[in-house]
PDB file of C-alpha atoms in Angstrom:
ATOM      1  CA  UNK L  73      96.782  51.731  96.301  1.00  0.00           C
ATOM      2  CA  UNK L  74      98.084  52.333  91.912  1.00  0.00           C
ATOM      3  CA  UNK L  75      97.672  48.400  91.909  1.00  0.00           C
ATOM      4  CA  UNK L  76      93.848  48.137  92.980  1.00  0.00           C
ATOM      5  CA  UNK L  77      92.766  51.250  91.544  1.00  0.00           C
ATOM      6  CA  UNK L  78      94.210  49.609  88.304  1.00  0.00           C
ATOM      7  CA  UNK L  79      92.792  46.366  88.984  1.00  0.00           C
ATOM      8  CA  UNK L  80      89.335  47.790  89.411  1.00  0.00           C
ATOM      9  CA  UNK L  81      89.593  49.817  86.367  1.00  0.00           C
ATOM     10  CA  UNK L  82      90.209  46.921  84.539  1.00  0.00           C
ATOM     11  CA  UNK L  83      87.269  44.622  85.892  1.00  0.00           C
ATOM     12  CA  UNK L  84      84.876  47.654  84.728  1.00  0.00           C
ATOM     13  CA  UNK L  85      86.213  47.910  81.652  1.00  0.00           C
ATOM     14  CA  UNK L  86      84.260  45.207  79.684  1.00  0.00           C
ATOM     15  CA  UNK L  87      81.327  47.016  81.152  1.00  0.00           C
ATOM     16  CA  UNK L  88      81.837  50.498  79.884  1.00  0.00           C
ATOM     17  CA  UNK L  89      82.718  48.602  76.454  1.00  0.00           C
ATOM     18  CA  UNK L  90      79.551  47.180  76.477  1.00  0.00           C
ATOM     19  CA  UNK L  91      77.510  49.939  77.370  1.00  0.00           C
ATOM     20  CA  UNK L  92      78.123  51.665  74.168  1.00  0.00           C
ATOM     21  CA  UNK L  93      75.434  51.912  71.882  1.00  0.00           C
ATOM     22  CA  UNK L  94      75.565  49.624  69.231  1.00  0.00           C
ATOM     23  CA  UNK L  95      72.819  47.875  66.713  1.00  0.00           C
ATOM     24  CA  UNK L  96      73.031  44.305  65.556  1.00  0.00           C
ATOM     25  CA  UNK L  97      71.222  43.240  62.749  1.00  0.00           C
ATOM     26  CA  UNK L  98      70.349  39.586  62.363  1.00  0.00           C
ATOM     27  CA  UNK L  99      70.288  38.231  58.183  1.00  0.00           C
ATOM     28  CA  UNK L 100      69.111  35.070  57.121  1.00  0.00           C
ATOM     29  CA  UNK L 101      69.677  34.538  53.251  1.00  0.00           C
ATOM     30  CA  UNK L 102      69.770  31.320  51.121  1.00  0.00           C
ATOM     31  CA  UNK L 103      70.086  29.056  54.182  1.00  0.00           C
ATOM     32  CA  UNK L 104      72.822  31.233  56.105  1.00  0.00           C
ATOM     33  CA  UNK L 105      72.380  33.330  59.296  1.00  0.00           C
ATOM     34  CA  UNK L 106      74.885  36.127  60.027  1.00  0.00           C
ATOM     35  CA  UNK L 107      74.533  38.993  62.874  1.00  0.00           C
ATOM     36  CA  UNK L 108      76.165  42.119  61.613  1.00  0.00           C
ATOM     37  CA  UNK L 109      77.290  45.119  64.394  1.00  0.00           C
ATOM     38  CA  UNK L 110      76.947  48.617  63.775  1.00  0.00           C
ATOM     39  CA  UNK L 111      78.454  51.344  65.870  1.00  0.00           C
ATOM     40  CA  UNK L 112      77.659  54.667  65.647  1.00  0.00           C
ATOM     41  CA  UNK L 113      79.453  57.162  63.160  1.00  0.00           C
ATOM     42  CA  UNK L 114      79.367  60.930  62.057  1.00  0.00           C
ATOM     43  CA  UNK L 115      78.852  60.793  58.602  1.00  0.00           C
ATOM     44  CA  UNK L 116      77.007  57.672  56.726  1.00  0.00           C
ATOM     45  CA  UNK L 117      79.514  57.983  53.455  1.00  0.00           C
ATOM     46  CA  UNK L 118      82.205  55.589  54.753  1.00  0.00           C
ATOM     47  CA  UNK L 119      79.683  52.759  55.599  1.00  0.00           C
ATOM     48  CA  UNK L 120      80.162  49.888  53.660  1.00  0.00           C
ATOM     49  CA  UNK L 121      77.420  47.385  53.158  1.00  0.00           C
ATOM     50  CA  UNK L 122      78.187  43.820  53.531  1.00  0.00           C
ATOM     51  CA  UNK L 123      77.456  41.178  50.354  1.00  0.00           C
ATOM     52  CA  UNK L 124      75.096  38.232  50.971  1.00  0.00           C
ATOM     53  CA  UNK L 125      75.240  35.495  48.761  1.00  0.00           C
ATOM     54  CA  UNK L 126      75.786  35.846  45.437  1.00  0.00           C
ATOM     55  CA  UNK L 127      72.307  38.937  45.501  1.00  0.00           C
ATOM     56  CA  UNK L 128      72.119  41.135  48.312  1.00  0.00           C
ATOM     57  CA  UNK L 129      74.385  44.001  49.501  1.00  0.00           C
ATOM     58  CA  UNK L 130      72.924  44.997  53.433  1.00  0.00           C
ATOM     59  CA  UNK L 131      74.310  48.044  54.924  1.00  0.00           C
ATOM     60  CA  UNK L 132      73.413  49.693  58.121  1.00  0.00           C
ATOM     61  CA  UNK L 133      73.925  53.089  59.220  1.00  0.00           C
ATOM     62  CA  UNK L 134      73.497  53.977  62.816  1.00  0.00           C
ATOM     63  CA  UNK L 135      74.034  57.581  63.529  1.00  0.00           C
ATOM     64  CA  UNK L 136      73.173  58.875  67.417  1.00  0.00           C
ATOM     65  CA  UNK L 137      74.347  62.555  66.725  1.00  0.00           C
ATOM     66  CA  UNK L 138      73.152  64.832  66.550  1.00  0.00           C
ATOM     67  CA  UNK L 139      69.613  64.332  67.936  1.00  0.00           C
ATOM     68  CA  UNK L 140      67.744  66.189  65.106  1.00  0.00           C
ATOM     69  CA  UNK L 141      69.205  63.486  62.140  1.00  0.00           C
ATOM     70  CA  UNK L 142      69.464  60.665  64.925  1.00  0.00           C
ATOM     71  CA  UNK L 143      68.289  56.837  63.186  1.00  0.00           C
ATOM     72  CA  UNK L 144      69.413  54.462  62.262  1.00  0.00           C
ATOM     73  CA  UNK L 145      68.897  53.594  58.520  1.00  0.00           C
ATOM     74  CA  UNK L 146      68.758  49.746  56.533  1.00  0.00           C
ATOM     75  CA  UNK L 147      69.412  49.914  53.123  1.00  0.00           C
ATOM     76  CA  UNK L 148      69.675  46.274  51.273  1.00  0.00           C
ATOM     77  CA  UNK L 149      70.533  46.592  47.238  1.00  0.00           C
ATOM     78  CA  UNK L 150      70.637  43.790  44.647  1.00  0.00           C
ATOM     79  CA  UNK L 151      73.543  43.116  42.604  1.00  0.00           C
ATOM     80  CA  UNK L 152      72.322  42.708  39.216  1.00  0.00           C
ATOM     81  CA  UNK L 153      74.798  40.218  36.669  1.00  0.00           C
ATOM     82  CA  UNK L 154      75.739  43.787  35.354  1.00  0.00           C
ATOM     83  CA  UNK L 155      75.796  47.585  36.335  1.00  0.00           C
ATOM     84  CA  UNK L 156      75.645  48.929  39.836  1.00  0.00           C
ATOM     85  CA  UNK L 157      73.796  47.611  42.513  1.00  0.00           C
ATOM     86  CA  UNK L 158      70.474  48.453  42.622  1.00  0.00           C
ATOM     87  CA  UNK L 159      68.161  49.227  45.433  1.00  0.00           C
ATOM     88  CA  UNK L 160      65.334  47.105  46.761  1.00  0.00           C
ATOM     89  CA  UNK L 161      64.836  48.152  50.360  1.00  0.00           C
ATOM     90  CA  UNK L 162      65.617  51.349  52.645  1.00  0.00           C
ATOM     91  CA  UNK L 163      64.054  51.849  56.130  1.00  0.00           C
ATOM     92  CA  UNK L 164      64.341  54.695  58.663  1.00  0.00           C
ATOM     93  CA  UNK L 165      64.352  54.109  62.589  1.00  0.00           C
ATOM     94  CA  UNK L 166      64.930  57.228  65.038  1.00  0.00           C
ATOM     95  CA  UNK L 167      67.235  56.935  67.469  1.00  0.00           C
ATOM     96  CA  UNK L 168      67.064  56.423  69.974  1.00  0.00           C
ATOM     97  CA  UNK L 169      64.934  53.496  70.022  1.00  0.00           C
ATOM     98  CA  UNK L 170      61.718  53.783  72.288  1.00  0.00           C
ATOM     99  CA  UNK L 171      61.770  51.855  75.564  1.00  0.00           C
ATOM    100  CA  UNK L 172      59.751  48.905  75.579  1.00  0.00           C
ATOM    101  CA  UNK L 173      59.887  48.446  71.422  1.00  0.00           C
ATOM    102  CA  UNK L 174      62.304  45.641  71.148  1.00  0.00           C
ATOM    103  CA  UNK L 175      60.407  42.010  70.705  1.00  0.00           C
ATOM    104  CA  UNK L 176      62.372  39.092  71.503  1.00  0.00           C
ATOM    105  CA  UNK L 177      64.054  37.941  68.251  1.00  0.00           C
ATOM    106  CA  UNK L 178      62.259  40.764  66.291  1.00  0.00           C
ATOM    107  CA  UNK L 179      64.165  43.610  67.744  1.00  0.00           C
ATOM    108  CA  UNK L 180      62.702  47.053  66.639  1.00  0.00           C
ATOM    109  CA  UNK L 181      62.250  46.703  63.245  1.00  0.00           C
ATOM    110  CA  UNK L 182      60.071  43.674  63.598  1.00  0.00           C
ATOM    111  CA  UNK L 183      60.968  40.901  61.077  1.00  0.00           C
ATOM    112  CA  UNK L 184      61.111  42.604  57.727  1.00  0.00           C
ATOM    113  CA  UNK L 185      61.491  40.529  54.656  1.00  0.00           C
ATOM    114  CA  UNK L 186      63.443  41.901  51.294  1.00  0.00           C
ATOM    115  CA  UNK L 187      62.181  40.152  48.060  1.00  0.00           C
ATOM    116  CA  UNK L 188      63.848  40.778  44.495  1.00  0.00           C
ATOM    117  CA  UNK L 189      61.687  39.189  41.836  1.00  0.00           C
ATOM    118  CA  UNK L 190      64.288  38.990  38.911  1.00  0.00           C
ATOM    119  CA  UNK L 191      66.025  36.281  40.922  1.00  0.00           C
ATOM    120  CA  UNK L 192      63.902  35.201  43.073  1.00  0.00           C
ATOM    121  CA  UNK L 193      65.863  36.006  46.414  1.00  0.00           C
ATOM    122  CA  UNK L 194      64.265  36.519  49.354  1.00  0.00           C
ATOM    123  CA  UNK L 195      66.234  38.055  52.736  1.00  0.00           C
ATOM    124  CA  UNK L 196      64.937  38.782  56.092  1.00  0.00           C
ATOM    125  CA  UNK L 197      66.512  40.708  58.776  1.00  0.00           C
ATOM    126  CA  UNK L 198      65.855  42.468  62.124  1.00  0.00           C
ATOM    127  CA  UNK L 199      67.371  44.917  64.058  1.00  0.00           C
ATOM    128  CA  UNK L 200      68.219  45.335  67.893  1.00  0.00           C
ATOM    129  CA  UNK L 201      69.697  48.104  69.965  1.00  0.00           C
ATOM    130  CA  UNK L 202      72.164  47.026  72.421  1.00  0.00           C
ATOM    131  CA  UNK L 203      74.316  49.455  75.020  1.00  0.00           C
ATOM    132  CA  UNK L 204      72.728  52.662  76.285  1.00  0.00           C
ATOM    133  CA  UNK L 205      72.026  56.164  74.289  1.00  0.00           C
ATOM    134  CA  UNK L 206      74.228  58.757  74.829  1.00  0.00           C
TER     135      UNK L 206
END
């Protein structure tokens, strides 16, 4: 009986894993495409953003608790040749994400487009919820 209770557990597990609720953002900067995953946390101070090229700094926070501060939040910065970054772009989704909202390849953000005129970068992202809401 212990061997296919553990065998079953096992074959769901990749399921449960996957069910989590989890955002992937898809960038696409100077030529390069790169999806970025973010999983849900309790506090947005210890979320890193992620460098792009030689300009951008994109950073997602993706909080699910609790309900009344629920979103997930884009922030994208520039990294000026000196000083700290500065921001460009900050956007506010509630989560969780309203059934039926999610266009193929646009997610729920729709395709949003970043543009920093001192050196002429441009970035676009989007933004899809994958797993279930808690």
């Amino acid at each position: 009986m212990k061997p296919l209770l553990l065998a079953v557990l096992s074959a769901l597990l990749p399921l449960t894993a996957d069910a989590a609720p989890r955002i992937v953002c898809h960038t696409h900067y100077n030529g390069e495409s790169q999806a970025h995953v973010a999983r849900p946390v309790a506090t947005p101070y210890g979320v890193e953003g992620v460098t792009l090229g030689e300009r951008f700094v994109f950073r997602v926070v993706f909080q699910d608790r609790p309900a009344d501060i629920a979103a997930v939040k884009v922030l994208t910065s520039v990294l000026p040749d000196e000083g700290p970054p500065q921001p460009v772009h900050q956007a506010t989704y509630r989560w969780p994400v309203a059934a039926g909202l999610q266009l193929e390849g646009q997610g729920f953000t729709g395709l949003q487009r970043v543009f920093e005129p001192t050196y002429n970068g441009h970035l676009e992202y989007w933004c899809e919820a994958l797993g279930r809401a808690r």
